[in-house]
Coordinates of C-alpha atoms in Angstrom, one line a residue:
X1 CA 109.5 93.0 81.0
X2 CA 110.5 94.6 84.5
X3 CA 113.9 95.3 84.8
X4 CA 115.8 92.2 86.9
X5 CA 118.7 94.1 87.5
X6 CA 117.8 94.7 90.8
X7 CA 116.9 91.3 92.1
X8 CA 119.3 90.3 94.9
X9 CA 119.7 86.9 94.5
X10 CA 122.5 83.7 94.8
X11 CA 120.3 81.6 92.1
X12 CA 123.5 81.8 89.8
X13 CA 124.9 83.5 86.5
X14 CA 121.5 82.9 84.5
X15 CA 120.2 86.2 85.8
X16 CA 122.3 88.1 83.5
X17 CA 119.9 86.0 80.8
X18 CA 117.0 87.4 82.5
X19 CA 118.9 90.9 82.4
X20 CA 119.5 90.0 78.3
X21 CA 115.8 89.1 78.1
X22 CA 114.0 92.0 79.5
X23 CA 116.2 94.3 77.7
X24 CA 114.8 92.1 74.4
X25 CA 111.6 93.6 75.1
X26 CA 112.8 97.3 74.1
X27 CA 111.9 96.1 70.6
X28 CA 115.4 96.6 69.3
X29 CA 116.7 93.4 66.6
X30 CA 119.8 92.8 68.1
X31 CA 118.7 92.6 72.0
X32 CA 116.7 89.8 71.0
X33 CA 119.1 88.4 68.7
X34 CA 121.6 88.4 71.9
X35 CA 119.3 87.3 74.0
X36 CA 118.1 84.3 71.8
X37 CA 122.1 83.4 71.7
X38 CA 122.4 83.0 75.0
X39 CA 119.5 81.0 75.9
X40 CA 120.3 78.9 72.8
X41 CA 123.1 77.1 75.2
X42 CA 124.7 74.3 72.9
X43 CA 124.3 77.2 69.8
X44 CA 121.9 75.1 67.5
X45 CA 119.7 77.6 66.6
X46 CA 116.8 76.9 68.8
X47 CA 116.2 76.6 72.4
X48 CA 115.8 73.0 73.9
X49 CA 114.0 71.7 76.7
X50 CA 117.8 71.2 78.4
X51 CA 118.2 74.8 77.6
X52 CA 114.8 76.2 79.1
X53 CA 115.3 73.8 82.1
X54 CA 119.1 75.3 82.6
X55 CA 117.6 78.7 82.5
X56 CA 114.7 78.4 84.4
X57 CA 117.1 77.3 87.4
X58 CA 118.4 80.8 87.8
X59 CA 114.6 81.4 88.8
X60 CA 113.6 77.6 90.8
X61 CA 114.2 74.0 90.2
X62 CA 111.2 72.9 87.8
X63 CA 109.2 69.5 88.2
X64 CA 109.0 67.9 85.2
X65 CA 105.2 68.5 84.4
X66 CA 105.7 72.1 85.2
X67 CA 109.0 72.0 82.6
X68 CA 106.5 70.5 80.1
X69 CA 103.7 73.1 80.5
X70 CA 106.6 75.7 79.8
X71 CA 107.5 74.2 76.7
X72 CA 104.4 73.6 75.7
X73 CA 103.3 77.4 76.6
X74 CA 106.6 78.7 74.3
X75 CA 106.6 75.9 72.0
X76 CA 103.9 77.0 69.6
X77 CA 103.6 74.7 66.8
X78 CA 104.6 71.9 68.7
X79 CA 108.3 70.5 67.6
X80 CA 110.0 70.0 70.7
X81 CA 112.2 72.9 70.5
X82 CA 111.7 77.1 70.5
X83 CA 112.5 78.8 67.5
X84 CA 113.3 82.4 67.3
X85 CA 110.0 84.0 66.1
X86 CA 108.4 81.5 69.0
X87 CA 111.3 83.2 71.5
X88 CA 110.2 86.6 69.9
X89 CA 106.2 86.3 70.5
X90 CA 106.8 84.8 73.8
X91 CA 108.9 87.7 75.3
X92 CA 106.3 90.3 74.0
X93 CA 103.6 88.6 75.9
X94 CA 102.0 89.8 78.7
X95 CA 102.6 88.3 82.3
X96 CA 98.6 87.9 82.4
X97 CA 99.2 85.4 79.4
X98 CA 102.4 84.3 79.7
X99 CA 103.5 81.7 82.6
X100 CA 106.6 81.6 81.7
X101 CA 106.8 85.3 81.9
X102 CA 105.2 85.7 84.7
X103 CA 107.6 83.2 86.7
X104 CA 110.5 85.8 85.2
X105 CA 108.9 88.5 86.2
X106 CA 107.4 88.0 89.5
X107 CA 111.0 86.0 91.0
X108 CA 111.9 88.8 93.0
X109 CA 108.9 89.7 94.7
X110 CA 108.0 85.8 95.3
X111 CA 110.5 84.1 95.4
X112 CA 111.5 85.0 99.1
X113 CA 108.1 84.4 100.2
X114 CA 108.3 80.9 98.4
X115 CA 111.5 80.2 100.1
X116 CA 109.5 80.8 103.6
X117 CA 107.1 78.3 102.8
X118 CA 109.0 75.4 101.0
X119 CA 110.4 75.0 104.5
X120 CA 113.0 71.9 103.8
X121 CA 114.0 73.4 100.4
X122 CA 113.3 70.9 98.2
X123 CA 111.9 73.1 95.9
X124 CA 108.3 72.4 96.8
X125 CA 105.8 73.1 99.4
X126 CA 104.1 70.3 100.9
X127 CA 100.6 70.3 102.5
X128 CA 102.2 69.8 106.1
X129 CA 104.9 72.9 105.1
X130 CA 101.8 74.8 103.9
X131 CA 99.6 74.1 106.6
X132 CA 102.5 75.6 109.0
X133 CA 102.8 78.4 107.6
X134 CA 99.1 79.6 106.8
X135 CA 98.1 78.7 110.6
X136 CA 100.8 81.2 111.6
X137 CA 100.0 83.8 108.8
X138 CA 96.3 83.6 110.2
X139 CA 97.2 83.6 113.9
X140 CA 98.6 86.7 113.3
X141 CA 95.9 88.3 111.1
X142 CA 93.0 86.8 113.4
X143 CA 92.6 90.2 114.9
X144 CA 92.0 91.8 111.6
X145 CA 89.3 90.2 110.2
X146 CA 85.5 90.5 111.1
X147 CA 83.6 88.9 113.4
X148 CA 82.7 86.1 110.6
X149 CA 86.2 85.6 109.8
X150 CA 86.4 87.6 106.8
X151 CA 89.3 89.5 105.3
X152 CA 87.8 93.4 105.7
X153 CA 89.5 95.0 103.1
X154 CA 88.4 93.0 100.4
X155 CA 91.6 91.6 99.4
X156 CA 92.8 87.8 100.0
X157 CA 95.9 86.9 97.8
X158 CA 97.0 84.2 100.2
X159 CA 93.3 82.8 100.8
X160 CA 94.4 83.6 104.6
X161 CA 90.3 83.4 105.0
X162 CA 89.8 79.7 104.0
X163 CA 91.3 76.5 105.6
X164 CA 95.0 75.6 104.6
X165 CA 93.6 71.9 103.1
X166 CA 91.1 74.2 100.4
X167 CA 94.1 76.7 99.9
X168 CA 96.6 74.1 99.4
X169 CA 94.6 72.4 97.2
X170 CA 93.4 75.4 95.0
X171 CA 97.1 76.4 94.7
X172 CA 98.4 73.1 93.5
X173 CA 97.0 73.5 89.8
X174 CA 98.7 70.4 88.7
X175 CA 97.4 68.0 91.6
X176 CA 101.0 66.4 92.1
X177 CA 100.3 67.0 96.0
X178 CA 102.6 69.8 95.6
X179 CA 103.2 73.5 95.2
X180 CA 106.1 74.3 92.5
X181 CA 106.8 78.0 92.1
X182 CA 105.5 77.6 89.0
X183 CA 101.6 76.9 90.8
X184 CA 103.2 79.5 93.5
X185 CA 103.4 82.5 90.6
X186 CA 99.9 81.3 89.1
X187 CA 98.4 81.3 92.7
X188 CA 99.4 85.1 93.5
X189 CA 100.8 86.0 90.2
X190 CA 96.8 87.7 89.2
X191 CA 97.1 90.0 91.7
X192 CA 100.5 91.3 90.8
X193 CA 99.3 91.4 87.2
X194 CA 97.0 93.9 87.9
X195 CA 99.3 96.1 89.8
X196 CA 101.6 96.2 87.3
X197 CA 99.6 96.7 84.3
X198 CA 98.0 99.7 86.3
X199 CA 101.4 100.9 87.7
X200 CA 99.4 101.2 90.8
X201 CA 102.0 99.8 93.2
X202 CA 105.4 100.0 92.2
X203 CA 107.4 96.8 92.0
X204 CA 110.1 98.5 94.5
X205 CA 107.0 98.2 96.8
X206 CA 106.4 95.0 96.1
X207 CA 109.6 93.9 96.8
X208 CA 110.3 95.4 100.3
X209 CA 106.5 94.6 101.3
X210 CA 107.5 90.8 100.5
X211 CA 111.0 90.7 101.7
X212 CA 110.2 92.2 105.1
X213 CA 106.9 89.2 105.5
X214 CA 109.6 86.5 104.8
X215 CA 112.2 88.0 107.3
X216 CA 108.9 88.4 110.0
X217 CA 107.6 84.7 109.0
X218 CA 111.1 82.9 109.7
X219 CA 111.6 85.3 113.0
X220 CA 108.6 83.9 114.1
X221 CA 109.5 80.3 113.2
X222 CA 112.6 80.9 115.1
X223 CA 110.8 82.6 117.8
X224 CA 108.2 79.7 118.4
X225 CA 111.1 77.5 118.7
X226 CA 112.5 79.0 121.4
X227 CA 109.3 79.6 123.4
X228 CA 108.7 75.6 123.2
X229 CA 112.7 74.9 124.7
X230 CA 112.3 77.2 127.2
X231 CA 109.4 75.7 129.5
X232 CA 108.0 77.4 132.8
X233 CA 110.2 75.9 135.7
X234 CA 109.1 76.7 139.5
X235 CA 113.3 76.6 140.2
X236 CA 113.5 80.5 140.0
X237 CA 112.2 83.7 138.9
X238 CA 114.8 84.5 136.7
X239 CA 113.6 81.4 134.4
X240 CA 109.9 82.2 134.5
X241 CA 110.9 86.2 133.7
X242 CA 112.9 84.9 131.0
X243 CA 109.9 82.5 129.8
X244 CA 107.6 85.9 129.6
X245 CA 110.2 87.6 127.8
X246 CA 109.9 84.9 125.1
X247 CA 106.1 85.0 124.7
X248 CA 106.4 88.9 124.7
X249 CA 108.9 89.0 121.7
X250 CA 106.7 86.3 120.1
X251 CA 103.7 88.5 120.4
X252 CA 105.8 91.7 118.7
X253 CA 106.6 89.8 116.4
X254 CA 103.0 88.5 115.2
X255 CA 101.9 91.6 115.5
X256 CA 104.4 92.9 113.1
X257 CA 103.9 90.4 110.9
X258 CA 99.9 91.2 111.0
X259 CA 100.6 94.5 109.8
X260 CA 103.1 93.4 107.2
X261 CA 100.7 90.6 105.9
X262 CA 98.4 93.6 105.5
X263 CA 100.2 95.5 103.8
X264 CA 101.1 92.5 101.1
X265 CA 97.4 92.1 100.8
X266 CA 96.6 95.6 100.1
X267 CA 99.7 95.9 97.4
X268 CA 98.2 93.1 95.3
X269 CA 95.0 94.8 95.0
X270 CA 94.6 97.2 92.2
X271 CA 94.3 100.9 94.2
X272 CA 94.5 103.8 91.9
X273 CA 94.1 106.8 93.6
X274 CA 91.1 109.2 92.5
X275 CA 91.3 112.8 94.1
X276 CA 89.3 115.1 92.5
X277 CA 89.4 113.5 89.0
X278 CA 93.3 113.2 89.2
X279 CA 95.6 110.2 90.0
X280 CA 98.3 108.9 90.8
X281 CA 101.6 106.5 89.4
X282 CA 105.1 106.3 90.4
X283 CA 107.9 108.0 88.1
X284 CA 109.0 106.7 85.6
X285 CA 112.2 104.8 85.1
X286 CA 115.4 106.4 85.3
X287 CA 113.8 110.0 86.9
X288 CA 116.0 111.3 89.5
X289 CA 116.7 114.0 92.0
X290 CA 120.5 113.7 91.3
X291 CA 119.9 113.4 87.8
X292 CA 117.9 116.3 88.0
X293 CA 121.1 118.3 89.9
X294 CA 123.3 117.0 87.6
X295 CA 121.1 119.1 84.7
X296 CA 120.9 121.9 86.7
X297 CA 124.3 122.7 86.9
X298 CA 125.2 122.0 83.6
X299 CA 122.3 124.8 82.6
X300 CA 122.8 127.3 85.1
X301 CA 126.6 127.0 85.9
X302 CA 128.1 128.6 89.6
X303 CA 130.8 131.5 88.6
X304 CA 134.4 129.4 88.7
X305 CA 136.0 131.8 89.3
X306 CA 134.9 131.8 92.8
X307 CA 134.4 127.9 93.5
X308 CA 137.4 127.6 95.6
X309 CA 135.4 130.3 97.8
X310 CA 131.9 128.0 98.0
X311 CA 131.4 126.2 101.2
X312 CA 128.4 124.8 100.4
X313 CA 125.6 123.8 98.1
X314 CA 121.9 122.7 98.4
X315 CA 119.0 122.6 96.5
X316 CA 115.1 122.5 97.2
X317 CA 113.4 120.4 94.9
X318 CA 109.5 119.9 93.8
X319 CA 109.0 117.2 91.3
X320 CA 105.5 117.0 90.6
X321 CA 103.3 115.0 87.8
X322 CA 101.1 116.6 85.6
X323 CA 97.1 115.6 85.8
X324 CA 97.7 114.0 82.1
X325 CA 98.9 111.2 80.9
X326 CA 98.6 108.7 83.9
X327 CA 97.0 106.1 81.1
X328 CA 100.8 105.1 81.1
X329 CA 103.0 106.1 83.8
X330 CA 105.8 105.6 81.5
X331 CA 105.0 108.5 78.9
X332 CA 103.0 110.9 82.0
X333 CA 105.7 114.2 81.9
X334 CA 106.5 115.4 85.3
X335 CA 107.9 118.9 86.0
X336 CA 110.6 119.8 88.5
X337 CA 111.3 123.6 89.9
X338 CA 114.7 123.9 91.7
X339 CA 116.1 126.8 93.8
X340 CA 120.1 126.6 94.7
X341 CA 121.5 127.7 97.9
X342 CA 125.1 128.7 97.7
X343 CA 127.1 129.0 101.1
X344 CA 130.5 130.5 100.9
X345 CA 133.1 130.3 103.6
X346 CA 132.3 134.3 104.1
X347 CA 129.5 133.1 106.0
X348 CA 127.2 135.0 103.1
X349 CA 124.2 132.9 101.5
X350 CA 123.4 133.4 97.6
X351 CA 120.1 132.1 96.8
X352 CA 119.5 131.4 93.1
X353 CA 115.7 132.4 91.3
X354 CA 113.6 129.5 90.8
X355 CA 115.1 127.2 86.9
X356 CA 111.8 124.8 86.0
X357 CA 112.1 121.4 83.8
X358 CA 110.5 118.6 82.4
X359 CA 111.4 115.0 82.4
X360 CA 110.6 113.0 78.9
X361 CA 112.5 110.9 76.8
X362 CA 114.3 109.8 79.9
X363 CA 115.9 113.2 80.7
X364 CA 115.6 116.5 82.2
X365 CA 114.8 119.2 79.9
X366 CA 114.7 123.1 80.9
X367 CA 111.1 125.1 80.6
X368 CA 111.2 128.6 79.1
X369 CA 108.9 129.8 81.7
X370 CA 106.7 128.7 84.8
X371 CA 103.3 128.0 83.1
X372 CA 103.6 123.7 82.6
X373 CA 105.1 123.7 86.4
X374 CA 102.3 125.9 87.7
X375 CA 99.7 124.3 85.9
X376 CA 100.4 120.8 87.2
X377 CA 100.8 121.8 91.0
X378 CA 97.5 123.9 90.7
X379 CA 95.5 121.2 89.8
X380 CA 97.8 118.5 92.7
X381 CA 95.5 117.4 95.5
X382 CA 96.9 119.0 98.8
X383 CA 97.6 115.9 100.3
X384 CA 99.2 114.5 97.2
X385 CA 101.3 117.8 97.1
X386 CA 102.5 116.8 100.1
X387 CA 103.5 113.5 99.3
X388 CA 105.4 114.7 96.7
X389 CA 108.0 116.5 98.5
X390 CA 108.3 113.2 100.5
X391 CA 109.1 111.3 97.3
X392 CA 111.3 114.1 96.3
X393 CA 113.0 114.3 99.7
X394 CA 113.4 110.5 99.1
X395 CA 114.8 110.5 96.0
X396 CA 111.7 108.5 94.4
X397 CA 112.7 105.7 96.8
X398 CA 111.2 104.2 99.5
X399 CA 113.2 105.4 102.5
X400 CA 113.3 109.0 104.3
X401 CA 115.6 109.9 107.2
X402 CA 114.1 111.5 110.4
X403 CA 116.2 114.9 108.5
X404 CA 114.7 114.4 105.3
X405 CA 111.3 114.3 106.7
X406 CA 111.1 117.4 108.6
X407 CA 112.9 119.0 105.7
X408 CA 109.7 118.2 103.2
X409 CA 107.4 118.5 105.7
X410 CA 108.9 122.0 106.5
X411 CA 108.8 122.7 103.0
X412 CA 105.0 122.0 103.2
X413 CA 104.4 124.2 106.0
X414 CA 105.9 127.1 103.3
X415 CA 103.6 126.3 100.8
X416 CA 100.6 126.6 103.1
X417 CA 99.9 123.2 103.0
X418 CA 99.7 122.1 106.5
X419 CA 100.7 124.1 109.7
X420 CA 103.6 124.4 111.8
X421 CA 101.8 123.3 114.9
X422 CA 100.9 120.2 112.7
X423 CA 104.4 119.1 112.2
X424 CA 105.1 119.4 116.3
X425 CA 102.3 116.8 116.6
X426 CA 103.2 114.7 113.9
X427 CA 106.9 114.6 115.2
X428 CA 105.3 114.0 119.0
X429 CA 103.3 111.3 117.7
X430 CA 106.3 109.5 116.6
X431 CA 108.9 109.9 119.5
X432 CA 105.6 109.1 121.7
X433 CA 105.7 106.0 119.6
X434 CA 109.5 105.1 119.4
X435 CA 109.1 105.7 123.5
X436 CA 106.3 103.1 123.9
X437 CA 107.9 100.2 121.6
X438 CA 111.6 100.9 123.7
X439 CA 110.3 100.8 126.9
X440 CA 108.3 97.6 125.7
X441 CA 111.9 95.9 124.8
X442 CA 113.4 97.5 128.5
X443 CA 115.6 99.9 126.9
X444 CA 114.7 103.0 128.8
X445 CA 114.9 101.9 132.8
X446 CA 117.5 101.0 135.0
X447 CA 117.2 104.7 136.5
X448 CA 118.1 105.8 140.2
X449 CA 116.0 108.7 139.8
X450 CA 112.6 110.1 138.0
X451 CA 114.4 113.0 136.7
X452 CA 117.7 110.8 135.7
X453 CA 114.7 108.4 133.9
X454 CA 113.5 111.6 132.1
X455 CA 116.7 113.1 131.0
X456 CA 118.3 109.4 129.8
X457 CA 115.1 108.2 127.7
X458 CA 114.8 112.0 125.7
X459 CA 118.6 111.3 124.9
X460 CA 118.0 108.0 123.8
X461 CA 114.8 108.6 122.1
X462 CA 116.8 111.7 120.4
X463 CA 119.3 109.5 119.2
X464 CA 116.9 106.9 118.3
X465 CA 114.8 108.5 115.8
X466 CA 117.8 110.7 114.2
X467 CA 120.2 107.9 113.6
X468 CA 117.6 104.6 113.2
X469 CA 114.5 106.1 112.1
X470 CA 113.5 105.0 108.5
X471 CA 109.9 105.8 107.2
X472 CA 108.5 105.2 103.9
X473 CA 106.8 108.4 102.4
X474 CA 103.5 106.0 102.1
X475 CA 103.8 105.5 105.9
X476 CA 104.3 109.2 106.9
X477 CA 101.1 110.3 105.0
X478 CA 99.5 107.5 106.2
X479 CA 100.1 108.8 109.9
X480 CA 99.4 112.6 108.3
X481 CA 96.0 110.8 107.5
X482 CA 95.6 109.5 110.9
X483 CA 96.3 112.7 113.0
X484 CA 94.1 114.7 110.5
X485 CA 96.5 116.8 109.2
X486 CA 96.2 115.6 105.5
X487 CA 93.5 114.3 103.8
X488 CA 92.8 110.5 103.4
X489 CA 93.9 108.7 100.0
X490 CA 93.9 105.7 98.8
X491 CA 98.0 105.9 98.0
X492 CA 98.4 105.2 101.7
X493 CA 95.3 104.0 103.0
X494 CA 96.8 100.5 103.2
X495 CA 99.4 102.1 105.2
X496 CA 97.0 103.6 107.4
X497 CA 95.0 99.9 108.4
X498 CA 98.2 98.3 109.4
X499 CA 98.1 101.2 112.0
X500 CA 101.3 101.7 114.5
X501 CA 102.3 98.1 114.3
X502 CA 104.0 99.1 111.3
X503 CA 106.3 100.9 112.9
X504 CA 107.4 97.8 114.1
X505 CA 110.0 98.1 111.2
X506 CA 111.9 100.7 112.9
X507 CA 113.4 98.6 115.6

């Protein structure tokens, strides 16, 4: 089970029963007994149908039928009650055959989007809440698809390409009129099955992707709202200025919401990547760049004898998979080479020889010599080489600083990856772009003077991307991709079809 540790969410204390549950799945005796305890509120020895339904609410309010199809799901031999070995079998289950599973795990990737569309928060979706919501999400993607109205990446999670009476009713599996997030999980829950059980998309991803199209959906709600109270009056310009102001924040906002929706649809389809025979999954759990530090100096200690002398430390870092293994990105070993930079206050630099490691059994480990490392980055694609110093740069995350992306992308130009003309037009694409979408919200203007224009938009472009600049390393490749610098791969391709609307999240 997917750790729920990192759900944000006000649905009450029973997430630290979904915490007790996923750790259950380990294997280990006492995790499940623990677990079983506290679901097992009034401490009878089984779980009721009062206990599931008290539960479940950390998650969503449950109709009755949809409470009933969850007992029945866990209840195996059918007495009304879960007994341990039933609790046991049920939380080794697979999401793909598990409801109940699948509504745990899939909550913090859903849930927001639910939210969006069970507009009154009753803890349903009507057809008329639907049908709101899917004419927007379609407005917006209406540019995207082909000239038949098709969806041209292949992909269709939300059925964005049918009407919202045929959606509605294909998503309301129990025909109450309807949707629970129990019908909401089994609607879209396929698609996430398959990303999961392929480590294709990581859930991080997920998570962000779907939090960001919920923000966009109720912007736009909001948005729309205000367009319709704010009428075209022939009383003065100001009002009918203020009018086209409206309509042009409306439009940003469909469009980022386009590109978002997009992106959502891409995630939930499985995309391995395949370069030359070799592909590609996310680290896993628990590997770190500060863990990785943290190793390092324990193995190759500084002299203390002159610490109070240090200025400064740093450290370049590769962390790169090996071709092996990818079956399960939990097991795949992944090799890290680290070079310290020590700056003391004498203004001298001390620059330590290259220390390599491997990550297994959920630590860092130090190599006796260079031959795993090189192996591994001979046989990384280029491009994905690349990438990799992004992810390093980024901590394995899914945020990199303007700093921290000219650091790995100098770091690439080193390694005779790419060139150092390439990252001048990579970073000239960017402010070009940052330029455009200011001067769309009137930021830069105002000035007395051309030259007074020039000087006051590079400052506050400058500033812009330094201080408020946050890409995802997906994103950056994906623009690599785009200005030909890197090669193409399906990691980021989804990245690259949203196209510059994506930036959209910058500001």
């Amino acid at each position: 089970l997917p750790s729920l540790k990192e759900v944000e969410t006000g649905w009450g204390s029973s997430q630290t029963d979904f915490d007790m549950a996923a750790a259950a799945v380990d294997g280990e005796a006492a995790s499940i007994k623990k677990a079983f305890r506290r679901w097992d509120r009034d401490g009878s020895g089984v779980i009721t149908r009062k206990d599931l339904e008290e539960v479940m609410k950390g998650i969503t309010r449950l109709t009755p039928k949809d409470l009933d199809r969850l007992m029945a799901e866990v209840d195996t031999n059918g007495n009304g009650v879960i007994e341990y070995e039933e609790f046991v079998d049920w939380l080794m289950a697979p999401a793909k055959s598990s409801m109940a599973r699948a509504m745990i795990d899939f909550s913090s990737i859903l849930k927001p989007l639910f939210n969006v569309y069970d507009r009154n928060g009753d803890g349903t979706i009507s057809l008329e809440e639907f049908t709101e919501c899917h004419s927007i999400l379609q407005s917006a993607l209406r540019e995207c698809r082909d000239d038949d109205g098709n969806n041209p990446f292949g992909s269709d999670p939300l059925d964005l390409a049918k009407s919202a009476k045929t959606a509605f009713r294909e998503a309301d599996t129990t025909c109450d009129n309807v949707i629970s997030f129990r019908d909401f999980v089994e609607w879209i829950g396929g698609h996430l099955t398959a990303c999961f059980q392929d480590a294709s998309v990581p859930k991080e991803e997920l998570q962000h992707i779907s939090k960001h199209l919920s923000m966009l959906m109720n912007f736009v709600f909001q948005q729309q709202e205000v367009v319709k109270l704010n009428p075209v009056r022939i009383k003065g310009a100001s009002q009918q200025w203020s009018r086209e102001q409206d309509e042009k924040v409306l439009k940003r906002l469909l469009q980022g919401l386009a590109a978002t929706a997009i992106r959502f649809e891409q995630a939930c389809v499985v995309g391995q990547s395949e370069a030359q025979g070799w592909t590609w999954t996310d680290p896993p759990v628990g590997m770190s760049v500060e863990r990785l530090k943290g190793t390092h100096m324990r193995v190759a200690r500084l002299n203390v004898r002159k610490a109070d002398q240090v200025e400064d430390i740093s450290h370049d870092i590769l962390c790169v998979p090996s071709r092996m293994g990818h079956e399960d990105a939990s097991t795949r070993r992944w090799y890290a080479e680290v070079v310290r930079r020590v700056r003391m206050k004498s203004g001298t630099h001390a620059v330590d020889p290259p220390a390599y490691y491997a990550y297994e059994a959920l630590r860092w480990e130090p190599l006796q010599n260079t031959k795993e490392f090189e192996k591994a980055l001979e046989e990384l694609p280029p491009e994905i080489c690349v990438f990799c110093l992004l992810k390093t740069e980024a901590n394995f995350g899914t945020q990199l600083t303007w700093d921290q992306i000219l650091h790995g992308l100098n770091a690439a130009v080193e390694m005779d990856l790419i060139k150092r003309e390439q990252v001048g037009l990579f970073e000239s694409h960017i402010k070009d772009t940052v330029t455009r979408l200011l001067e769309e919200d009137g930021v830069l203007c105002g000035q007395s003077s051309p030259s007074a224009y020039h000087k006051t938009s590079q400052g506050v472009i400058e500033e812009f991307v330094r201080e408020q600049v946050r890409l995802r390393p997906r994103l950056v490749m994906a623009k690599l991709s785009e200005l030909e610098i890197c090669q193409v791969s399906p990691v980021w391709v989804d990245f690259m079809r949203a196209g510059d609307d994506a930036l959209l999240e910058l500001c």
